[in-house]
Amino acid sequence: MANGVIAIEEKNFYQQSTNKYSGILSWLLTTDHKRIGLMYLYTISFFFIVGVIIGILMRLELLTPGKTIVDAQTYNTLFTLHGVIMIFLFIIPGLPAIFGNFFLPIQIGARDVAFPRLNLLSYYVYVVGAILVFISLFLPGGPIDTGWTFYIPYSVRSSTNVSMAILAAFILGFSSILTGINFITTVHRLRAPEMTFFKMPLFVWATYATAWIQIIATPVIGITILLVIIERTFGVGIFDPALGGDPILFQHLFWIYSHPAVYIMILPAMGVVSEIIPTFARRTIFGYKAIAMSSLAIAFVGYLVWAHHMFTSGMSDTARWVFSLLTFIVALPSGVKVFNWVATMYKGSIDPQTPFLWVMAFIFLFSIGGLTGLVLGSLATDVHLHDTYFVVAHFHYVMFGGTGTIFFAALHYWFPKMFGRMYFKKVANIAVLLFFIGFNMLYFTKFIMGYMGMPRRYYDYLPQFATLQEISTVGSWILALAIFLMAGNLIYSLRKGPKAGPNPWGGVTLEWHIPSPPPMENFKEIPTITHEPYDFSQLKEMKNES
Amino acid sequence: MGNKKHIIGYNTYILVWLSLLALTAITVSIAGIHLGDYTLLIAMFIAAIKSALVINIFMHIKFDEPIFKVFLALSGFTLLIIFVLTFFDFIYR
C-alpha cells in the first residue's frame, strides 16, 4: 500500500513522549493516540474482569435452587452492575476507544487524531464516569438494583442510589461523543493525500460509521437520564404514571439510544473481522464496497428498530408490526457482511493463527446470536420469549460471542504491533477452544431454559431447570478459565514473549508497514498510497522495504 | 473551520437573542391556550425556527462549508424519522 515508510531504528512511542514529563506523568498527560489507546486498554480490561467476576458470582448463586451464596436483593444489584459495567464500561468503549484510537490514525496514514487533547479528555471523562459508578455502590441507599435498563416506574421509586449511577452513565456518554467527534474529524481531515474514502481499510469504515451513531444517538440517553434524575429529585411527572407521566415514553427514549448502541458495540467488531480475514486468507476482501456501505447501512437502519425491545410494553399494535417489519431489514446488511467474509475465505490460502480462530468462533456465535434475533423480532414468538433466558442467551451470543470475541481477536491480531512482542500461540489457541466450549455450555443452555419459560433476572428457579442451570454454571467456570488463561498468556508475553517483527502476520494495511511498536508520530513521512487496501501483491515490495 | 472569516455584528446577535426570547414567550403562552392536537405541532414549529436561528447565526453554519450542512441535514433527518416512528405508537395507542 505504501512505499518507503519504514522508519529505521527510530525511538518507539514507549521511549518517546509527547510532553516534557517522564514516567507515569508522561502517560497521564499524554496526547499520543497510541498511549491513550493503551490507557483505555488497561482501564477497560480492569472493568471487564470486574464484570466477569460479578457474572461468575451470579452463576454461582444459580448453581442450586434457593439461596446459594447471596440473597435476592444482592442478586438484583449483581445483575444490574454486571450489565452497567459490561455495557457502559467495557463493550461500548472497548473497540473504538482502544483499537480505534491506536489504529485508526495509523491506518489512514495520519500522525495522530484530529483533536489529541480532546482525546485525552474523553479518557478522563470515562474515568470520572467509572469512578461515579463505584462511589454509588458504597453510599447510603446501596447499589442500584433496577437492571441496566433503568425502567420506569421502578427506577423512580427505588430507594437505591439510582441517580448517581445513571449520572455516571450520562458522563460516560460524553466520553463516547467526544471520541466520535474526534474520529469523524480525523477521517475527514487527516487521511494521507491519496487515501480516498474507498481506499480506507474496512476497520476505519466501521469505526467511522460507529462514530456517527455515537454522536447522534448518545445525546438521547443523556436527555432521558436527566429527565429521570429530575423526576426522582423534584417529583415532576414525566415518566411515572402515578404522577401523570408516560412510562412507555421512557422505554422509547431509552431504546432510541440503546438499540443503536448495540451497533456501536458490533460495528467496530465487524470492521476488525474484515481486517483479520483477508490477512489470514491471503486474499483481497470480497465485496469491499458492499462491506463498507453495509456499515453505513447498519448504522442507519439501527435507528429504525428500537421498539422491538418493547413488544410487550403496551405500546400500540400498529407500532408493534411496523417495528417488527423494520427489524427484519437489519438482517440484510449484516448478511451482506457475513457472506462477503465467507466468500473472502473461499479458495484462500488460509493460515489458521489465533486471531483467525477467534474470528471463526465469532462467525459461529454471532450467526446464532443474529438468527435468534429474528425469532425475537417476530411479534408472535417474542410475546412467548420476552423477558426469558432466551433473550439473555440471544444478546450474550451477539454481544459477548460477537463483540467480546472480536475484542479478543483484535487483541491477538494487533498485540505484536502494540507491544512489539508475540504471545505463546499454543496457549492462546487452547484458550480459544476452552472459550468456545465454556461459552456454549454457559449460554446455549439459556436458550433452552428460556424456551421452557425460565424468566430472566430471577434469583431462584423451579426444579425442572436444575440440570441446565448446573451445566450453565460449569460453563461459566470453563469460560472464566479460558479468559484468565488468555489474559495470563498476554500479560506474561508483554515481557517474556518473543520479539515480533514489523509484520508477523503478513498484513498489508498501513500499520504493518511501520515498526512494532510504532514510533511516536507513526510515520517519518506521510505515506504514499499506491495500492488498494487489501492488495496482497504488495507483500513482496514490503519485504524489500524492510 | 471555513477559510473565510465571517464577522457578524453585535446588532445581529442581540436581534437573534431577542427573537429567541420572544419565541420562548410565545411557546409558553400557547401552552396555556387549549388548542387540542395542534398544541404540539405549533410548539414544534416554533422550536424549529429557534433552532434554525441558533444553528445558522450563533453556530455560524450559514457561513460554513457545505459538508457541515450535509452533516446537520443527516442528523435532522434521523431525528425526523425517530419522531415519525414514535408517533406510530403515540397516535394509535
XYZ file of C-alpha atoms in Angstrom:
639
model
C 0.000 0.000 0.000
C 2.737 2.444 0.786
C 6.272 2.924 -0.327
C 9.293 3.962 1.659
C 7.635 4.415 5.022
C 9.651 2.016 7.157
C 11.404 4.005 9.830
C 14.840 2.693 10.697
C 15.934 2.439 14.301
C 13.578 5.146 15.407
C 12.552 5.505 19.021
C 9.137 3.929 19.581
C 6.228 5.568 21.358
C 7.145 3.921 24.654
C 10.567 5.534 24.572
C 9.465 8.952 23.417
C 6.830 11.150 25.000
C 4.632 13.916 23.586
C 5.178 16.054 26.670
C 8.080 17.196 28.852
C 7.369 14.689 31.614
C 8.825 11.280 32.185
C 7.494 8.211 33.962
C 3.848 7.987 34.937
C 3.107 11.671 34.203
C 4.271 11.256 30.616
C 1.433 8.749 30.294
C -1.232 10.513 32.346
C -0.779 13.757 30.391
C -0.019 12.248 27.012
C -1.764 13.325 23.837
C -0.378 10.427 21.788
C -3.296 8.414 20.390
C -1.412 5.138 20.948
C -0.703 5.819 24.614
C -4.296 6.944 25.169
C -5.441 3.750 23.440
C -3.305 1.718 25.819
C -4.575 3.595 28.875
C -8.055 2.741 27.702
C -6.962 -0.871 27.237
C -5.742 -1.204 30.822
C -8.735 0.592 32.332
C -11.368 -1.155 30.239
C -9.747 -4.563 30.814
C -9.882 -3.944 34.553
C -13.620 -3.257 34.387
C -14.127 -6.240 32.116
C -12.541 -8.504 34.720
C -14.752 -6.942 37.422
C -17.781 -7.636 35.200
C -16.623 -11.227 34.653
C -16.224 -11.802 38.400
C -19.740 -10.458 39.039
C -21.025 -12.744 36.281
C -19.318 -15.750 37.870
C -20.888 -14.877 41.225
C -24.332 -14.694 39.609
C -23.852 -18.092 38.008
C -22.627 -19.480 41.329
C -25.773 -18.241 43.013
C -27.823 -20.102 40.391
C -25.946 -23.375 40.879
C -28.621 -24.580 43.282
C -32.257 -23.517 43.727
C -32.943 -21.032 46.518
C -30.182 -19.130 48.250
C -26.700 -20.395 47.379
C -24.295 -17.532 48.103
C -26.281 -14.269 48.049
C -29.809 -13.119 48.873
C -32.348 -11.878 46.336
C -31.644 -8.152 46.805
C -27.887 -8.692 46.349
C -28.628 -10.728 43.219
C -30.636 -7.748 41.876
C -27.673 -5.442 42.384
C -25.286 -8.022 40.896
C -27.142 -8.325 37.595
C -27.575 -4.563 37.427
C -23.874 -3.949 37.997
C -22.885 -6.734 35.619
C -24.996 -5.038 32.931
C -23.901 -1.477 33.670
C -20.202 -2.386 33.830
C -20.176 -4.671 30.817
C -22.210 -2.323 28.620
C -21.169 1.185 29.601
C -17.615 0.482 30.784
C -16.496 -2.402 28.593
C -18.325 -3.146 25.408
C -19.396 0.331 24.189
C -15.972 1.961 24.561
C -13.993 -1.287 24.097
C -13.163 -1.481 20.415
C -13.396 2.187 19.331
C -11.567 3.650 22.316
C -8.764 1.100 22.392
C -8.192 -0.155 18.857
C -9.869 2.787 17.121
C -7.598 5.144 18.977
C -4.499 3.110 18.363
C -5.037 2.058 14.760
C -7.467 4.427 13.039
C -4.885 7.232 12.602
C -2.191 4.753 11.511
C -4.476 3.015 9.015
C -5.290 6.286 7.234
C -1.685 7.493 7.288
C -2.088 10.170 9.978
C 0.275 11.102 12.791
C -2.473 11.386 15.402
C -6.204 12.001 15.757
C -7.577 15.425 14.826
C -8.011 16.587 18.430
C -5.369 14.895 20.605
C -6.234 16.851 23.757
C -9.929 16.148 23.357
C -8.894 12.524 23.076
C -7.186 12.642 26.462
C -10.182 14.498 27.894
C -12.512 11.756 26.673
C -10.376 9.240 28.574
C -10.653 11.220 31.808
C -14.362 11.762 31.342
C -14.626 7.971 31.048
C -12.617 7.533 34.261
C -14.806 10.027 36.153
C -17.931 8.158 34.984
C -16.444 4.841 36.064
C -15.472 6.211 39.483
C -19.002 7.511 39.990
C -20.403 4.034 39.316
C -18.192 2.699 42.069
C -18.945 5.527 44.510
C -22.647 4.806 44.030
C -22.091 1.299 45.404
C -20.916 2.460 48.790
C -23.105 5.453 49.574
C -26.132 5.101 51.870
C -29.077 3.706 49.927
C -26.983 0.922 48.465
C -26.057 -0.116 44.932
C -28.544 0.337 42.105
C -30.944 -2.603 41.615
C -33.036 -1.608 38.606
C -31.317 -3.625 35.889
C -29.137 -1.807 33.383
C -32.235 -0.600 31.530
C -33.362 1.643 34.449
C -37.034 1.079 33.579
C -39.657 3.399 34.979
C -41.562 3.357 37.328
C -39.226 1.239 39.480
C -36.168 3.410 38.836
C -38.078 6.441 40.125
C -39.291 4.631 43.228
C -36.258 2.502 44.145
C -34.520 3.813 47.243
C -31.092 2.671 45.987
C -28.540 5.094 44.504
C -30.170 5.244 41.081
C -29.491 8.939 40.462
C -25.752 8.687 40.931
C -25.408 5.505 38.898
C -27.335 6.931 35.943
C -25.448 10.211 36.240
C -22.352 8.076 35.712
C -23.910 6.690 32.507
C -24.651 10.295 31.468
C -20.986 11.238 31.931
C -19.761 8.114 30.146
C -21.956 9.170 27.227
C -19.935 12.365 26.880
C -16.746 10.356 26.616
C -18.353 8.379 23.811
C -19.484 11.536 21.985
C -16.034 13.125 22.228
C -14.409 10.008 20.793
C -16.959 10.001 17.962
C -16.330 13.657 17.078
C -12.603 13.001 17.074
C -12.812 10.004 14.740
C -15.158 11.656 12.235
C -12.941 14.724 12.023
C -9.825 12.581 11.753
C -11.272 10.552 8.880
C -12.412 13.661 7.021
C -9.347 15.825 7.601
C -6.287 13.707 8.206
C -6.258 10.965 5.574
C -2.987 10.664 3.675
C -3.269 12.537 0.349
C -4.024 9.501 -1.855
C -6.099 7.742 0.784
C -9.530 8.229 -0.766
C -12.608 7.015 1.098
C -12.677 3.817 -0.934
C -9.053 3.082 -0.167
C -9.622 3.183 3.575
C -9.330 -0.113 5.435
C -12.693 -1.534 6.474
C -11.935 -1.140 10.171
C -11.766 2.606 9.516
C -15.088 2.475 7.676
C -16.696 0.602 10.547
C -15.262 2.945 13.178
C -16.386 5.924 11.107
C -19.952 4.597 10.908
C -19.839 3.887 14.641
C -18.696 7.429 15.369
C -21.814 8.765 13.680
C -24.021 6.648 15.923
C -22.057 7.803 18.964
C -22.686 11.429 18.082
C -26.315 11.234 17.004
C -27.726 8.653 19.418
C -25.890 9.297 22.688
C -27.498 12.688 23.434
C -30.898 10.945 23.559
C -29.885 8.793 26.529
C -28.282 11.863 28.094
C -31.568 13.771 27.998
C -33.529 10.731 29.189
C -31.227 10.234 32.159
C -31.506 13.892 33.132
C -35.299 13.611 32.985
C -35.228 10.583 35.311
C -32.969 12.450 37.731
C -35.313 15.471 37.641
C -38.275 13.158 38.255
C -36.543 11.443 41.171
C -35.301 14.659 42.733
C -38.212 17.039 42.243
C -41.145 14.662 41.756
C -42.019 16.085 38.322
C -44.362 13.704 36.476
C -42.570 12.866 33.246
C -42.470 9.082 33.117
C -44.083 7.820 36.347
C -47.781 7.081 35.667
C -48.623 7.850 39.299
C -47.538 11.428 38.626
C -49.272 11.646 35.245
C -46.215 10.593 33.247
C -45.828 8.024 30.474
C -43.622 5.019 31.330
C -43.635 3.794 27.725
C -42.145 7.119 26.659
C -39.150 6.271 28.845
C -38.754 2.948 27.093
C -38.918 4.686 23.717
C -36.267 7.217 24.684
C -34.082 4.605 26.343
C -34.103 2.307 23.338
C -33.770 5.126 20.791
C -30.239 5.281 22.160
C -29.699 1.770 23.405
C -30.585 -0.034 20.238
C -28.217 1.997 18.054
C -25.752 1.448 20.913
C -25.886 -2.239 20.038
C -24.398 -1.198 16.706
C -21.816 0.973 18.463
C -20.769 -2.321 20.005
C -20.891 -4.592 16.976
C -19.877 -2.388 14.024
C -16.222 -1.902 15.013
C -16.090 -5.645 15.683
C -17.268 -6.285 12.137
C -14.523 -3.921 10.985
C -11.904 -5.970 12.799
C -13.231 -9.150 11.180
C -12.843 -7.503 7.776
C -9.178 -6.845 8.646
C -8.351 -10.274 10.011
C -9.957 -12.481 7.373
C -8.053 -11.084 4.336
C -4.757 -11.180 6.245
C -5.081 -14.845 7.167
C -6.763 -15.943 3.939
C -4.098 -14.083 1.901
C -6.812 -12.834 -0.330
C -8.275 -9.439 -1.029
C -11.592 -8.888 0.674
C -14.611 -9.960 -1.349
C -17.062 -7.090 -1.907
C -15.071 -4.254 -0.382
C -17.595 -1.569 -1.276
C -20.542 -3.700 -0.203
C -18.955 -4.200 3.231
C -18.102 -0.511 3.563
C -21.617 0.546 2.592
C -23.235 -2.112 4.760
C -21.530 -0.474 7.771
C -23.261 2.791 6.965
C -26.498 0.924 6.250
C -26.363 -0.825 9.627
C -25.627 2.475 11.333
C -28.692 3.994 9.683
C -31.139 1.087 9.919
C -30.115 0.723 13.556
C -32.191 3.839 14.253
C -35.394 2.354 12.896
C -35.873 -0.704 15.056
C -35.612 0.307 18.704
C -39.172 -0.559 19.733
C -38.643 -4.280 19.076
C -37.463 -4.276 22.701
C -40.951 -3.129 23.685
C -43.380 -5.534 22.047
C -44.954 -6.467 25.388
C -44.793 -2.976 26.910
C -48.316 -1.975 25.966
C -47.448 0.228 23.002
C -49.846 0.374 20.046
C -50.415 -2.628 17.771
C -49.522 -0.514 14.732
C -46.148 0.335 16.228
C -45.602 -3.338 17.037
C -45.988 -4.607 13.497
C -44.145 -1.625 11.999
C -41.120 -2.220 14.206
C -41.263 -5.976 13.708
C -41.168 -5.437 9.944
C -38.318 -2.930 10.155
C -36.327 -5.267 12.395
C -36.028 -7.816 9.639
C -34.327 -5.227 7.429
C -31.283 -5.184 9.739
C -30.578 -8.769 8.808
C -29.812 -7.653 5.233
C -26.651 -5.558 5.699
C -25.456 -7.983 8.423
C -25.954 -10.837 5.957
C -24.000 -8.893 3.306
C -21.052 -8.835 5.655
C -21.163 -12.486 6.706
C -21.492 -13.733 3.129
C -18.655 -11.490 1.963
C -16.383 -12.751 4.728
C -17.124 -16.341 3.844
C -16.592 -15.568 0.142
C -13.225 -13.988 1.002
C -12.088 -17.236 2.582
C -13.246 -19.302 -0.387
C -10.162 -20.619 -2.214
C -7.967 -18.523 0.044
C -4.642 -19.734 1.380
C -5.807 -19.905 4.961
C -3.339 -19.691 7.828
C -5.339 -20.505 10.977
C -3.455 -18.412 13.515
C -5.010 -17.375 16.839
C -6.762 -14.167 15.614
C -8.298 -16.156 12.763
C -9.539 -18.816 15.188
C -11.192 -16.111 17.275
C -12.871 -14.836 14.106
C -14.130 -18.328 13.279
C -15.602 -18.553 16.780
C -17.157 -15.141 16.156
C -18.837 -16.111 12.891
C -20.345 -19.208 14.501
C -21.507 -17.496 17.692
C -22.609 -14.268 16.054
C -24.660 -16.154 13.469
C -26.529 -17.950 16.249
C -26.999 -14.631 18.022
C -28.207 -12.956 14.831
C -30.619 -15.692 13.815
C -32.186 -15.952 17.276
C -32.635 -12.198 16.972
C -35.058 -12.887 14.150
C -37.009 -15.205 16.443
C -37.302 -12.338 18.912
C -38.039 -9.807 16.177
C -41.167 -11.756 15.189
C -44.116 -10.489 17.182
C -45.762 -13.795 17.998
C -42.658 -15.612 19.209
C -41.435 -12.574 21.117
C -44.560 -12.485 23.259
C -43.706 -16.017 24.396
C -39.978 -15.424 24.840
C -39.896 -11.852 26.123
C -38.044 -11.425 29.428
C -36.946 -15.056 29.461
C -33.460 -16.582 29.386
C -33.876 -16.813 25.605
C -33.330 -13.057 25.398
C -30.346 -13.302 27.764
C -28.839 -16.040 25.612
C -29.519 -14.079 22.403
C -27.794 -10.893 23.488
C -24.863 -12.716 25.044
C -24.324 -14.530 21.740
C -24.448 -11.184 19.933
C -22.589 -9.037 22.434
C -20.131 -11.434 24.018
C -19.964 -14.018 21.238
C -19.857 -11.131 18.754
C -18.089 -8.084 20.138
C -16.385 -9.796 23.095
C -14.883 -12.493 20.892
C -13.654 -9.893 18.418
C -12.227 -7.825 21.252
C -10.019 -10.837 21.948
C -9.362 -11.367 18.243
C -8.252 -7.737 17.865
C -6.067 -8.065 20.934
C -4.336 -11.118 19.476
C -4.106 -9.621 15.993
C -2.608 -6.286 16.979
C -0.764 -7.368 20.152
C 2.600 -7.753 18.336
C 2.155 -4.310 16.783
C 1.156 -2.636 20.024
C 3.798 -4.202 22.235
C 6.480 -5.427 19.849
C 6.235 -8.943 21.273
C 4.442 -12.142 20.301
C 2.408 -14.244 22.727
C 2.634 -18.009 23.081
C 0.418 -19.215 20.277
C -0.321 -22.730 21.563
C -1.588 -21.424 24.885
C -3.586 -18.770 23.040
C -5.197 -21.427 20.817
C -6.097 -23.580 23.822
C -7.772 -20.517 25.336
C -9.887 -20.098 22.173
C -11.016 -23.720 22.365
C -11.849 -23.515 26.077
C -13.675 -20.259 25.483
C -15.781 -21.801 22.753
C -16.728 -24.805 24.884
C -17.410 -22.776 28.020
C -19.357 -20.147 26.104
C -21.765 -22.610 24.537
C -22.277 -24.502 27.786
C -22.972 -21.254 29.594
C -25.305 -19.610 27.104
C -26.805 -22.261 24.818
C -28.466 -23.839 27.849
C -30.130 -20.472 28.402
C -31.830 -20.705 25.001
C -33.406 -23.992 26.097
C -34.342 -22.731 29.540
C -35.809 -19.566 28.058
C -37.855 -21.552 25.606
C -39.105 -23.639 28.539
C -40.173 -20.444 30.319
C -37.343 -19.574 32.708
C -37.669 -15.810 33.309
C -34.573 -13.602 33.325
C -33.370 -11.714 36.410
C -34.815 -14.315 38.832
C -32.650 -15.418 41.691
C -34.475 -18.704 42.134
C -35.890 -21.338 39.764
C -38.155 -24.350 39.551
C -36.698 -27.891 39.921
C -37.066 -28.718 36.195
C -34.374 -26.157 35.362
C -31.814 -27.571 37.810
C -29.721 -29.666 35.385
C -29.460 -26.976 32.740
C -28.630 -24.355 35.377
C -25.819 -26.605 36.633
C -24.407 -27.094 33.121
C -24.582 -23.347 32.598
C -22.671 -22.647 35.820
C -19.974 -25.201 34.989
C -19.749 -23.485 31.574
C -19.078 -20.200 33.353
C -16.108 -21.789 35.116
C -14.632 -23.064 31.850
C -15.224 -19.679 30.242
C -13.544 -17.895 33.144
C -10.616 -20.311 32.927
C -10.263 -19.505 29.221
C -10.318 -15.762 29.871
C -7.755 -15.946 32.659
C -5.547 -18.276 30.596
C -5.702 -15.847 27.681
C -5.066 -12.822 29.899
C -2.213 -14.592 31.686
C -0.595 -15.513 28.377
C -0.825 -11.948 27.092
C 0.402 -10.346 30.311
C 3.317 -12.794 30.550
C 4.191 -12.170 26.890
C 4.399 -8.418 27.454
C 7.847 -9.021 28.965
C 8.774 -12.592 28.139
C 7.203 -13.103 24.727
C 9.480 -13.484 21.686
C 10.171 -10.232 19.823
C 7.793 -9.569 16.939
C 8.890 -8.036 13.664
C 7.016 -5.212 11.905
C 4.737 -7.619 10.052
C 4.339 -11.000 11.782
C 1.076 -11.932 10.019
C 1.794 -10.664 6.514
C -0.832 -7.923 6.676
C -0.841 -5.131 4.119
C -2.726 -2.237 5.720
C -0.564 0.687 6.826
C 0.071 -0.414 10.408
C 2.081 -3.365 9.055
C 4.381 -1.014 7.138
C 5.780 0.615 10.277
C 7.917 -0.857 13.083
C 6.480 -2.729 16.081
C 5.878 -0.899 18.388
C 5.272 2.157 16.188
C 7.354 5.329 16.503
C 5.831 8.313 18.254
C 4.243 10.018 15.279
C 3.768 6.766 13.339
C 5.359 7.842 10.047
C 8.556 9.706 9.249
C 6.885 10.917 6.107
C 3.194 10.764 5.400
C 2.893 7.585 3.313
C 2.108 7.473 -0.379
C -0.810 5.158 -1.098
C -0.135 3.088 -4.172
C -2.365 0.042 -3.659
C -5.902 -0.936 -2.799
C -6.268 -1.637 0.943
C -6.163 -5.441 0.695
C -3.880 -5.928 -2.281
C -1.524 -8.724 -1.232
C 0.665 -8.334 -4.284
C 2.457 -5.609 -2.314
C 3.774 -8.116 0.230
C 6.882 -8.623 -1.896
C 7.533 -4.881 -2.061
C 7.062 -4.696 1.701
C 9.713 -7.364 2.224
C 12.081 -5.254 0.141
C 11.214 -2.205 2.239
C 12.349 -3.920 5.386
C -13.359 25.868 10.100
C -14.193 27.798 6.920
C -11.362 29.590 5.203
C -13.160 32.918 5.077
C -13.785 34.661 8.365
C -17.267 35.952 8.786
C -17.809 38.646 11.320
C -21.348 39.163 12.482
C -22.146 42.432 14.176
C -23.388 42.664 17.758
C -26.651 44.073 16.483
C -27.469 40.838 14.695
C -26.602 38.752 17.767
C -28.791 40.898 20.001
C -31.619 40.799 17.491
C -31.455 36.997 17.282
C -31.305 36.747 21.055
C -34.382 38.940 21.405
C -36.199 36.863 18.789
C -35.364 33.711 20.723
C -36.750 35.244 23.906
C -39.882 36.356 22.088
C -40.408 32.894 20.590
C -39.947 31.319 24.031
C -42.581 33.668 25.401
C -44.930 32.674 22.581
C -44.327 28.949 23.268
C -45.140 29.423 26.957
C -48.286 31.432 26.283
C -49.521 28.975 23.642
C -49.127 26.147 26.145
C -51.798 27.911 28.230
C -54.330 28.070 25.399
C -56.263 24.866 24.675
C -55.577 24.131 21.034
C -56.010 20.380 21.276
C -53.911 18.363 18.863
C -52.362 21.488 17.378
C -50.532 22.459 20.595
C -47.675 20.077 19.964
C -47.471 20.932 16.279
C -47.199 24.670 16.943
C -44.668 24.148 19.753
C -42.516 22.027 17.442
C -42.791 24.612 14.685
C -41.590 27.394 16.976
C -38.791 25.165 18.295
C -37.714 24.507 14.698
C -37.477 28.254 13.985
C -35.485 28.771 17.179
C -33.007 26.027 16.413
C -32.627 27.301 12.844
C -31.673 30.708 14.236
C -29.178 29.241 16.708
C -27.639 26.880 14.158
C -27.332 29.453 11.383
C -26.285 32.541 13.288
C -24.782 31.518 16.629
C -23.140 28.364 15.299
C -22.102 30.038 12.019
C -23.377 27.152 9.902
C -24.859 29.626 7.409
C -21.341 30.800 6.514
C -19.521 27.473 6.660
C -18.595 24.708 4.215
C -21.489 22.721 2.669
C -20.276 19.475 4.303
C -21.453 20.758 7.696
C -24.880 21.406 6.249
C -24.926 17.832 4.984
C -23.994 16.551 8.451
C -26.716 18.649 10.028
C -29.296 17.565 7.477
C -28.383 13.956 8.238
C -28.895 14.437 11.967
C -32.122 16.339 11.370
C -33.397 13.601 9.078
C -32.612 10.931 11.681
C -34.478 12.963 14.292
C -37.461 13.296 11.967
C -37.573 9.533 11.438
C -37.391 8.954 15.182
C -40.351 11.315 15.680
C -42.412 9.679 12.944
C -41.767 6.169 14.255
C -42.561 7.174 17.841
C -45.867 8.572 16.635
C -46.825 5.137 15.281
C -47.164 4.255 18.942
C -48.419 7.561 20.311
C -51.230 8.112 17.788
C -52.545 4.541 17.618
C -52.187 3.591 21.266
